[in-house]
Amino acid sequence: MSLLEVKNLTYIYGKGTPFEMRALDGVSLSVEKGEIVALIGHTGSGKSTLIQHLNALLKPHSGQVLFMGKDINADKALTRSVRFQVGLCFQYPEYQLFESTVYRDIAFGPTNMGLKEDEVRAAVSEAAAFVGLKEDYFEKSPFDLSGGEKRRVAVAGVMAMRPEVLILDEPTAGLDPNGRRVILSLIRNYCTQTGKTVIIVSHSMDDVASLASRIIVMNRGKIAMDGSVEQVFLRSAELTKMGLNIPQVTQILLELKKRGYAVNSSVFTLEGARRELLRVLKEGGGAK
Amino acid sequence: MIKDITIGQFFPGDSFVHKLDPRMKLVLTFIYIVAIFLCQNFFSVGLVFALTVLCVLLSRISPRVILKGMKMIFFIILFTSVLQIFYNKTGTTWLDAKYFQITSGGVFTALFVVIRIISLILFSSLLTYTTSPTLLTDAIERLFSFLKIFKIRVHTLAMIMTIALRFIPTLIEEIDKIMSAQKARGADLESGGVIKRAKALIPIFIPLFVNAFRRAYDLALAMECRCYRGSEGRTRMRQMHLAFRDYFALAVTVCVVAAIVFFNIQFGSVL
Ligand SMILES: Nc1ncnc2c1ncn2[C@@H]1O[C@H](COP(=O)(O)OP(=O)(O)OP(=O)(O)O)[C@@H](O)[C@H]1O
Ligand SMILES: [Mg+2]
């Protein structure tokens, strides 16, 4: 039994109006415990729509979403408990902060779960540590923080519910390179420390390559590819057709290969590329 | 969902009704609303209703949309007609239970009032269904520009209205998004008593207001960067011209108003 299973999901925005829009069309997938899945796709391909089904914020027009084998839309109590077990962090989550202090904002989720005060405090501290927020931030107003810090508070607000599955919608959108790096390494830390399942939506292939173990590519409301990082990035021609890229380092290696250097182009991270290039250089600069 | 509200929405198209000059549409809508209140019997109200239906058909807006808009006022209609039926005790008695009577007079007045309300809502929503908000405020600005002589800043008011209308869909979308985000953190918006529900709105409205102010600052800055300084010396990108169809629509309206007055005199009042 998979942890999370989506069966033949279809969703139409504005059903019954002139503005009908088929955002999801027969999507099926399953996610196992401990996986780190990246969901990529062109703007408007239905990624955000899909993930909102995973915690029953949207109800499918046809198809099912199963969490630990149970249909999450079957009854209200189950839906509510799934909201805590499948933690969803929206795109630009900093615009949803509302409390008077950082602590209270992070505590919103755990409090809604009905935890006792000391349990809430423990959950908040743990989540704040995951996103690298020091305790002296707790009494500040979330509106006085920088953009990147707000983002971290918002992510912590979801982590504090200790969800089985953490879903992040474009966690690095709109951040500067440094902010992106920080957020990504925090997520990586979270994964290794908790071993929980993480689904991350992203536009950036470089981010995805360094983080995920599996990639799901969406195109026009359908799943176009689903496989390991290597399997997906080897199909670069198809990706380009969908308006997507492969990681920049892979592009460089492919270009080198085209010019006759004996490099292995199925390398997707900066570190891997460095090693590969050093190896080739050591072996005499490759065959020209 | 909040998005399902269709009253006040605009549905693009190129029908006869869409193409009418917005100033003319505004004036004619006003005349019709007055005309609907002038109606005193079934002949005149029937005429207005037939014309309303004709305009809806001409606009080629899907009946589904229209019905959805009507759903909103269903309870108003129900309430008014029930009230009329029990309140009015004229004419022959059709049903005489101990505590209430249903009379022909009551039923007729109820029917009459309902037709009037439906025509009224249909006609005024047709205006927004077929005119884009920018055109509409543009038309309002021009029609009322004579108020300038009373030192009323018509342009400023119109601009405020344009911006407000422009941001309604944005705000609705934003409410939807914030609600989803807070629900994802376990906010319970659907159960509990009045006080609990009111409290549950805090996590929705605070971010909404914060974002609205942020957006207002951004917009003001962007407008200033493009040297916006009110109506002074501002020319228009879109000139409005009255065409044959506008005069035609006006002529039809004049005829209908004349007919209503004639029917009123000829057949008396049912009220
Ligand atoms: N609330 C909505 N009402 C109507 N249509 C919508 C709504 N939300 C999304 N859509 C449409 O559904 C399609 C899928 O949108 P979705 O937000 O899932 O895309 P996405 O893959 O997350 O894109 P992005 O990368 O830009 O975030 C889009 O074509 C969009 O226009
Ligand atoms: Mg999205």
XYZ file of C-alpha atoms and ligand atoms in Angstrom:
591
model
C 0.000 0.000 0.000
C 1.387 3.382 -1.000
C 1.365 6.266 1.413
C -0.397 8.552 -1.017
C -2.193 7.407 -4.112
C -3.963 9.402 -6.790
C -6.261 7.579 -9.137
C -7.480 8.989 -12.414
C -8.015 12.502 -11.117
C -9.901 15.069 -13.179
C -10.616 18.627 -12.151
C -12.286 21.414 -14.094
C -12.202 25.046 -12.972
C -15.373 27.051 -13.498
C -17.406 23.988 -14.274
C -20.660 24.959 -15.955
C -19.578 28.497 -16.921
C -18.207 29.809 -20.206
C -14.778 29.838 -18.559
C -14.408 26.069 -18.149
C -10.776 25.010 -17.792
C -9.715 21.399 -17.543
C -6.797 21.767 -15.149
C -6.295 18.054 -14.428
C -7.101 15.277 -16.825
C -6.833 11.670 -15.703
C -3.851 12.031 -13.394
C -2.644 8.919 -11.575
C 0.403 8.533 -9.377
C 1.525 7.034 -6.105
C 4.066 8.210 -3.577
C 5.870 5.934 -1.147
C 7.000 6.722 2.378
C 10.290 8.611 2.556
C 10.385 9.622 -1.096
C 11.453 13.082 -2.180
C 9.413 13.862 -5.255
C 9.765 16.884 -7.491
C 6.775 18.040 -9.468
C 7.758 20.111 -12.471
C 5.875 21.543 -15.396
C 5.310 24.652 -17.427
C 3.209 27.521 -16.012
C -0.430 26.482 -15.972
C 0.259 22.779 -16.302
C -1.791 21.982 -13.211
C 0.830 21.463 -10.498
C -0.788 23.691 -7.887
C -4.174 22.208 -8.703
C -2.865 18.685 -8.226
C -1.273 19.314 -4.848
C -4.415 20.973 -3.518
C -6.166 17.677 -4.083
C -3.646 15.823 -1.950
C -5.012 17.371 1.258
C -8.612 17.653 0.069
C -8.671 21.413 -0.393
C -10.098 20.728 -3.818
C -12.521 17.906 -4.410
C -11.953 15.946 -7.618
C -14.651 15.983 -10.286
C -13.749 12.395 -10.944
C -11.160 10.035 -9.509
C -9.860 9.446 -6.005
C -7.120 10.458 -3.624
C -6.091 7.781 -1.129
C -3.987 8.455 1.962
C -2.785 5.247 3.618
C -5.363 3.398 1.554
C -8.359 5.508 2.576
C -10.291 7.908 0.369
C -9.620 11.308 1.945
C -12.886 12.772 0.701
C -14.947 9.962 2.168
C -15.886 11.702 5.420
C -15.351 15.034 7.123
C -13.402 13.835 10.145
C -10.943 12.009 7.911
C -10.555 15.050 5.661
C -9.733 17.171 8.675
C -7.121 14.779 10.011
C -5.561 14.461 6.553
C -5.081 18.238 6.484
C -2.630 17.794 9.352
C -0.919 14.711 7.973
C -0.439 16.111 4.511
C 1.061 19.543 5.208
C 0.685 21.904 2.278
C 2.667 25.102 1.988
C 1.377 27.398 -0.736
C 3.214 29.498 -3.278
C 4.291 32.807 -1.667
C 3.204 31.603 1.776
C 4.471 34.784 3.444
C 1.309 36.558 2.313
C -0.711 34.367 4.647
C 0.980 35.331 7.899
C -1.466 36.986 10.245
C -0.530 36.623 13.905
C 1.002 39.255 16.155
C 4.173 37.253 16.787
C 6.242 34.731 14.894
C 5.709 32.173 17.639
C 1.938 32.443 17.489
C 1.901 32.206 13.742
C 3.932 29.012 13.690
C 1.759 27.682 16.511
C -1.468 28.199 14.521
C -1.375 24.722 12.949
C -0.412 22.730 16.063
C -3.011 24.646 18.123
C -5.699 23.757 15.586
C -4.657 20.136 15.987
C -5.670 20.425 19.633
C -2.204 19.848 21.095
C -1.443 20.863 24.678
C 0.564 23.975 25.313
C 3.877 22.274 26.009
C 3.452 20.038 22.980
C 2.771 23.125 20.868
C 5.908 24.760 22.224
C 7.981 21.695 21.389
C 6.539 21.512 17.880
C 7.190 25.210 17.269
C 10.767 25.033 18.527
C 11.466 22.004 16.395
C 10.000 23.598 13.263
C 11.814 26.870 13.890
C 15.066 24.932 14.192
C 14.400 23.195 10.871
C 14.128 26.530 9.088
C 17.000 28.081 11.005
C 14.988 30.654 12.959
C 16.528 31.529 16.287
C 14.329 31.729 19.369
C 14.856 35.480 19.698
C 12.679 35.871 16.599
C 9.718 34.333 18.395
C 8.380 37.558 19.880
C 8.868 39.686 16.752
C 5.989 40.601 14.492
C 6.065 38.513 11.320
C 5.350 41.686 9.321
C 8.691 43.195 10.397
C 10.777 40.402 8.887
C 12.532 40.317 5.521
C 10.955 38.447 2.623
C 13.158 35.400 3.043
C 12.572 35.277 6.784
C 8.817 35.541 6.323
C 8.999 32.647 3.899
C 10.832 30.591 6.501
C 8.254 31.396 9.173
C 5.503 30.298 6.821
C 7.250 27.033 5.976
C 7.823 26.414 9.674
C 4.105 26.937 10.248
C 3.444 23.879 8.108
C 6.365 21.802 9.418
C 5.129 22.405 12.966
C 2.159 20.152 12.326
C 4.693 17.315 11.864
C 3.012 16.078 8.696
C 3.709 12.654 7.222
C 3.915 14.300 3.810
C 5.241 17.827 3.377
C 4.243 19.553 0.152
C 5.934 22.798 -0.857
C 4.680 24.837 -3.810
C 7.631 26.691 -5.328
C 9.365 27.359 -2.030
C 12.135 29.348 -3.745
C 9.977 31.535 -5.996
C 10.883 35.210 -5.833
C 13.946 34.779 -3.601
C 17.476 35.908 -4.432
C 20.124 33.210 -5.156
C 21.274 33.198 -1.571
C 17.734 32.916 -0.217
C 17.101 30.038 -2.595
C 20.212 28.199 -1.472
C 19.269 28.626 2.159
C 15.719 27.352 1.689
C 16.889 24.371 -0.361
C 19.495 23.314 2.144
C 16.936 23.666 4.943
C 14.565 21.388 3.074
C 17.371 18.906 2.440
C 18.150 18.935 6.157
C 14.522 18.397 7.020
C 14.413 15.360 4.734
C 17.495 13.687 6.127
C 16.588 14.409 9.739
C 12.958 13.333 9.672
C 12.909 10.828 6.812
C 9.412 12.068 5.987
C 7.978 12.226 2.498
C 8.433 15.542 0.686
C 6.814 16.722 -2.526
C 8.289 19.880 -3.949
C 6.892 21.888 -6.857
C 9.504 23.766 -8.807
C 10.351 25.548 -12.021
C 14.062 25.297 -11.480
C 15.663 22.128 -12.816
C 18.864 22.886 -10.949
C 17.014 22.935 -7.624
C 15.192 19.752 -8.496
C 18.297 17.855 -9.567
C 20.083 18.497 -6.316
C 17.145 17.678 -4.078
C 14.786 15.061 -5.433
C 15.049 11.343 -5.980
C 12.152 11.216 -8.375
C 10.659 13.645 -10.863
C 7.104 13.902 -12.094
C 6.636 16.098 -15.150
C 3.231 17.600 -15.825
C 2.059 18.971 -19.119
C -1.391 20.423 -19.822
C -3.070 18.687 -16.908
C -1.570 15.298 -17.604
C 1.465 13.451 -16.304
C 4.008 13.442 -19.095
C 6.885 11.665 -17.350
C 7.444 9.961 -14.030
C 10.788 8.487 -13.108
C 14.156 8.913 -11.485
C 16.115 12.113 -12.011
C 18.294 10.414 -14.619
C 15.429 8.846 -16.523
C 13.657 12.159 -16.837
C 16.584 14.402 -17.697
C 17.816 11.976 -20.379
C 14.697 12.869 -22.345
C 15.860 16.435 -22.823
C 14.360 16.817 -26.304
C 10.848 16.086 -25.027
C 11.348 18.383 -22.046
C 12.366 21.224 -24.321
C 9.226 20.692 -26.364
C 7.169 21.159 -23.187
C 8.938 24.433 -22.525
C 11.152 22.954 -19.809
C 14.898 22.759 -19.439
C 17.452 20.339 -18.149
C 19.913 21.499 -15.480
C 22.455 24.020 -16.707
C 25.452 21.812 -15.915
C 23.933 18.985 -17.945
C 23.460 21.370 -20.853
C 27.142 22.266 -20.658
C 28.243 18.627 -20.545
C 26.007 17.762 -23.497
C 27.532 20.627 -25.445
C 31.044 19.389 -24.606
C 30.093 15.904 -25.726
C 28.799 17.298 -29.002
C 32.204 18.880 -29.546
C 33.927 15.567 -29.135
C 34.967 15.416 -25.493
C 34.500 12.048 -23.804
C 32.329 13.309 -20.943
C 29.483 11.464 -19.310
C 26.492 13.776 -19.735
C 24.148 12.103 -17.263
C 25.364 14.326 -14.443
C 22.874 16.796 -13.003
C 24.439 18.580 -10.076
C 27.198 21.133 -9.837
C 29.280 18.892 -7.595
C 28.879 15.915 -9.944
C 29.844 18.030 -12.924
C 32.977 19.243 -11.157
C 34.037 15.691 -10.468
C 33.266 14.598 -14.014
C 35.220 17.466 -15.558
C 38.210 16.863 -13.285
C 38.168 13.189 -14.225
C 38.102 14.021 -17.926
C 40.866 16.591 -17.532
C 43.029 14.096 -15.630
C 42.603 11.594 -18.414
C 44.198 14.048 -20.795
C 41.523 16.538 -21.658
C 39.357 14.020 -23.427
C 39.683 12.761 -26.989
C 39.499 15.539 -29.483
C -17.258 28.961 -3.643
C -17.207 32.727 -3.635
C -16.235 32.638 -7.293
C -19.658 31.369 -8.279
C -21.235 34.784 -7.883
C -22.096 35.951 -11.387
C -23.915 39.212 -10.684
C -21.637 42.064 -11.670
C -19.402 39.861 -13.770
C -18.569 40.667 -17.377
C -18.918 38.125 -20.181
C -17.141 39.258 -23.331
C -18.966 38.895 -26.630
C -19.907 40.758 -29.774
C -23.693 40.662 -29.780
C -25.975 43.596 -30.502
C -26.223 44.310 -26.787
C -22.468 44.145 -26.308
C -21.879 46.565 -29.136
C -24.273 49.265 -27.960
C -22.563 52.431 -26.829
C -22.037 52.086 -23.069
C -23.394 55.585 -22.440
C -26.575 54.708 -24.286
C -26.797 51.385 -22.460
C -26.482 53.132 -19.127
C -29.172 55.680 -19.951
C -31.517 53.069 -21.394
C -31.053 50.782 -18.387
C -31.975 53.682 -16.162
C -35.066 54.449 -18.239
C -36.139 50.802 -18.115
C -35.740 50.612 -14.376
C -37.988 53.655 -14.042
C -40.369 52.140 -16.590
C -40.607 48.929 -14.604
C -41.754 50.923 -11.608
C -44.279 52.788 -13.722
C -46.019 49.561 -14.748
C -49.389 49.192 -13.083
C -50.968 46.206 -14.765
C -50.143 42.920 -16.431
C -50.162 44.373 -19.942
C -47.396 46.848 -19.251
C -45.360 44.573 -17.031
C -45.727 41.807 -19.610
C -44.391 44.114 -22.282
C -41.366 45.040 -20.180
C -40.743 41.409 -19.310
C -40.946 40.336 -22.963
C -38.478 43.033 -23.885
C -36.146 41.960 -21.102
C -36.198 38.369 -22.321
C -35.584 39.587 -25.864
C -32.529 41.561 -24.737
C -31.184 38.569 -22.812
C -31.582 36.413 -25.922
C -29.953 39.084 -28.079
C -26.971 39.258 -25.745
C -26.331 35.528 -26.324
C -25.272 35.024 -22.725
C -25.741 31.399 -21.768
C -29.014 30.843 -19.884
C -27.044 28.858 -17.312
C -25.191 31.995 -16.274
C -28.419 33.947 -16.077
C -30.081 31.272 -13.957
C -27.092 31.126 -11.657
C -27.386 34.888 -11.128
C -31.082 34.489 -10.388
C -30.363 31.800 -7.810
C -28.892 34.478 -5.596
C -32.141 36.411 -5.411
C -34.359 33.344 -5.212
C -35.048 33.910 -1.532
C -35.907 37.560 -2.034
C -38.440 36.510 -4.638
C -39.834 33.765 -2.447
C -40.086 36.040 0.565
C -41.811 38.870 -1.303
C -44.323 36.620 -2.978
C -45.230 34.807 0.246
C -45.639 38.150 1.961
C -47.877 39.472 -0.810
C -50.033 36.348 -0.865
C -50.815 36.522 2.844
C -50.948 40.261 3.167
C -53.270 41.148 0.344
C -56.888 40.155 1.056
C -58.764 41.508 -1.931
C -60.681 39.700 -4.649
C -62.331 36.296 -4.409
C -61.197 33.949 -1.683
C -59.665 30.755 -3.024
C -58.617 29.087 0.165
C -59.781 29.824 3.666
C -57.814 28.126 6.394
C -58.421 29.313 9.925
C -55.394 31.591 10.218
C -54.887 32.687 6.675
C -56.719 33.193 3.457
C -55.432 33.002 -0.070
C -57.272 35.378 -2.352
C -57.101 36.051 -6.058
C -55.928 39.573 -5.330
C -53.037 38.243 -3.261
C -51.893 35.776 -5.887
C -52.086 38.318 -8.685
C -50.144 40.959 -6.783
C -47.516 38.383 -5.844
C -47.168 37.341 -9.467
C -47.008 40.966 -10.546
C -44.319 41.859 -8.040
C -42.254 38.783 -8.872
C -42.264 39.561 -12.588
C -41.212 43.076 -11.753
C -38.314 41.990 -9.559
C -37.111 39.452 -12.107
C -37.225 42.008 -14.928
C -35.430 44.525 -12.765
C -32.597 42.166 -11.815
C -32.289 40.688 -15.292
C -32.091 44.068 -16.926
C -29.618 45.609 -14.562
C -27.368 42.543 -14.517
C -27.445 42.515 -18.304
C -25.714 45.883 -18.197
C -22.708 44.507 -16.313
C -22.771 41.152 -18.131
C -22.289 42.888 -21.475
C -20.177 45.930 -20.598
C -16.618 45.724 -19.383
C -16.060 47.568 -16.097
C -13.633 50.006 -17.689
C -16.105 50.960 -20.412
C -18.814 51.304 -17.825
C -16.895 53.714 -15.627
C -15.746 55.556 -18.721
C -19.374 56.012 -19.682
C -20.298 57.134 -16.174
C -17.492 59.656 -16.208
C -18.672 61.141 -19.483
C -22.342 61.173 -18.602
C -21.679 62.954 -15.332
C -18.920 65.230 -16.492
C -21.378 68.148 -16.401
C -21.121 67.936 -12.588
C -17.713 69.568 -12.954
C -19.413 72.942 -12.814
C -20.347 72.136 -9.210
C -16.663 71.489 -8.455
C -17.242 67.739 -8.185
C -14.161 65.817 -9.276
C -15.862 63.419 -11.625
C -12.642 62.042 -13.051
C -11.254 61.187 -9.631
C -14.457 59.458 -8.609
C -14.523 57.498 -11.851
C -10.905 56.471 -11.372
C -11.651 55.300 -7.844
C -14.520 53.262 -9.196
C -12.447 51.780 -12.007
C -9.756 50.719 -9.591
C -12.246 49.301 -7.117
C -13.966 47.289 -9.840
C -10.653 46.163 -11.235
C -9.585 44.766 -7.879
C -12.755 42.917 -6.939
C -11.776 39.744 -8.822
C -8.234 40.022 -7.499
C -9.485 40.263 -3.937
C -11.888 37.386 -4.415
C -9.094 35.240 -5.794
C -6.953 36.279 -2.874
C -9.623 35.383 -0.315
C -9.903 31.980 -1.924
C -6.170 31.485 -1.745
C -5.806 32.643 1.853
C -8.748 30.509 2.921
C -7.127 27.473 1.326
C -3.818 28.230 2.969
C -5.334 28.585 6.432
C -7.474 25.508 5.943
C -4.289 23.657 5.079
C -3.104 24.620 8.566
C -6.278 23.233 10.037
C -8.337 26.416 10.327
C -11.938 25.376 10.792
C -14.208 27.817 8.980
C -17.280 25.674 8.751
C -18.319 24.681 12.234
C -18.999 26.258 15.620
C -21.217 29.079 16.808
C -21.316 32.676 15.678
C -18.455 33.860 17.861
C -16.207 30.971 16.894
C -16.907 31.582 13.228
C -16.233 35.281 13.549
C -12.937 34.492 15.244
C -12.076 32.060 12.482
C -12.215 34.964 10.046
C -9.280 36.771 11.650
C -6.657 34.604 9.912
C -8.400 35.370 6.614
C -8.949 39.094 6.910
C -5.673 40.231 8.407
C -3.565 38.934 5.510
C -6.211 40.200 3.096
C -6.008 43.766 4.428
C -2.239 43.710 4.709
C -1.982 42.622 1.092
C -4.591 45.125 -0.057
C -2.652 48.018 1.486
C 0.595 46.737 0.033
C -1.038 46.565 -3.365
C -2.497 50.050 -3.015
C 0.948 51.485 -2.297
C 2.415 49.653 -5.269
C -0.343 50.846 -7.549
C -0.068 54.447 -6.404
C 3.665 54.330 -6.988
C 3.247 52.785 -10.432
C 0.682 55.420 -11.402
C 2.922 58.209 -10.214
C 5.853 56.737 -12.130
C 3.782 57.061 -15.262
C 3.091 60.711 -14.434
C -0.581 60.271 -13.613
C -1.959 63.508 -12.251
C -5.696 63.355 -12.640
C -7.807 64.539 -15.520
C -5.795 67.640 -16.405
C -4.826 67.561 -20.045
C -5.572 63.874 -20.315
C -6.778 62.644 -23.692
C -8.673 59.441 -24.324
C -7.518 56.327 -26.043
C -11.069 55.221 -26.784
C -13.471 57.675 -28.345
C -17.132 56.826 -28.079
C -19.464 57.341 -31.020
C -23.178 56.815 -31.213
C -24.106 54.514 -34.110
C -27.376 53.706 -35.846
C -28.091 50.826 -33.453
C -27.915 53.211 -30.498
C -30.564 55.475 -31.974
C -32.606 52.418 -32.859
C -32.465 51.157 -29.264
C -33.428 54.612 -28.041
C -36.412 54.683 -30.399
C -37.589 51.276 -29.196
C -37.301 52.455 -25.610
C -39.323 55.577 -26.254
C -42.032 53.458 -27.888
C -42.078 51.042 -24.962
C -42.401 53.829 -22.405
C -45.228 55.342 -24.441
C -46.929 51.940 -24.594
C -46.636 51.519 -20.836
C -48.239 54.891 -20.198
C -50.978 54.012 -22.688
C -51.641 50.624 -21.044
C -51.749 52.233 -17.627
C -54.391 54.692 -18.734
C -56.349 52.136 -20.709
C -56.447 49.197 -18.310
C -56.065 50.738 -14.873
C -54.057 49.348 -11.991
C -54.000 45.911 -10.360
C -52.259 47.179 -7.263
N -8.953 29.436 -9.334
C -8.898 29.180 -10.654
N -9.954 29.450 -11.446
C -9.919 29.183 -12.765
N -8.882 28.624 -13.388
C -7.802 28.340 -12.658
C -7.742 28.604 -11.256
N -6.547 28.214 -10.777
C -5.882 27.744 -11.843
N -6.625 27.813 -12.971
C -6.222 27.352 -14.310
O -5.894 25.988 -14.241
C -4.681 25.719 -14.920
C -3.697 25.058 -13.989
O -3.318 25.980 -12.989
P -2.282 25.662 -11.836
O -2.318 26.785 -10.880
O -2.520 24.305 -11.311
O -0.913 25.698 -12.666
P 0.571 25.550 -12.131
O 1.136 24.362 -12.827
O 0.623 25.565 -10.657
O 1.246 26.864 -12.724
P 2.393 27.800 -12.065
O 3.685 27.130 -12.368
O 2.265 29.067 -12.846
O 2.115 27.958 -10.631
C -4.191 27.057 -15.457
O -4.445 27.091 -16.843
C -4.982 28.097 -14.745
O -5.294 29.145 -15.629
Mg 1.338 26.980 -9.192
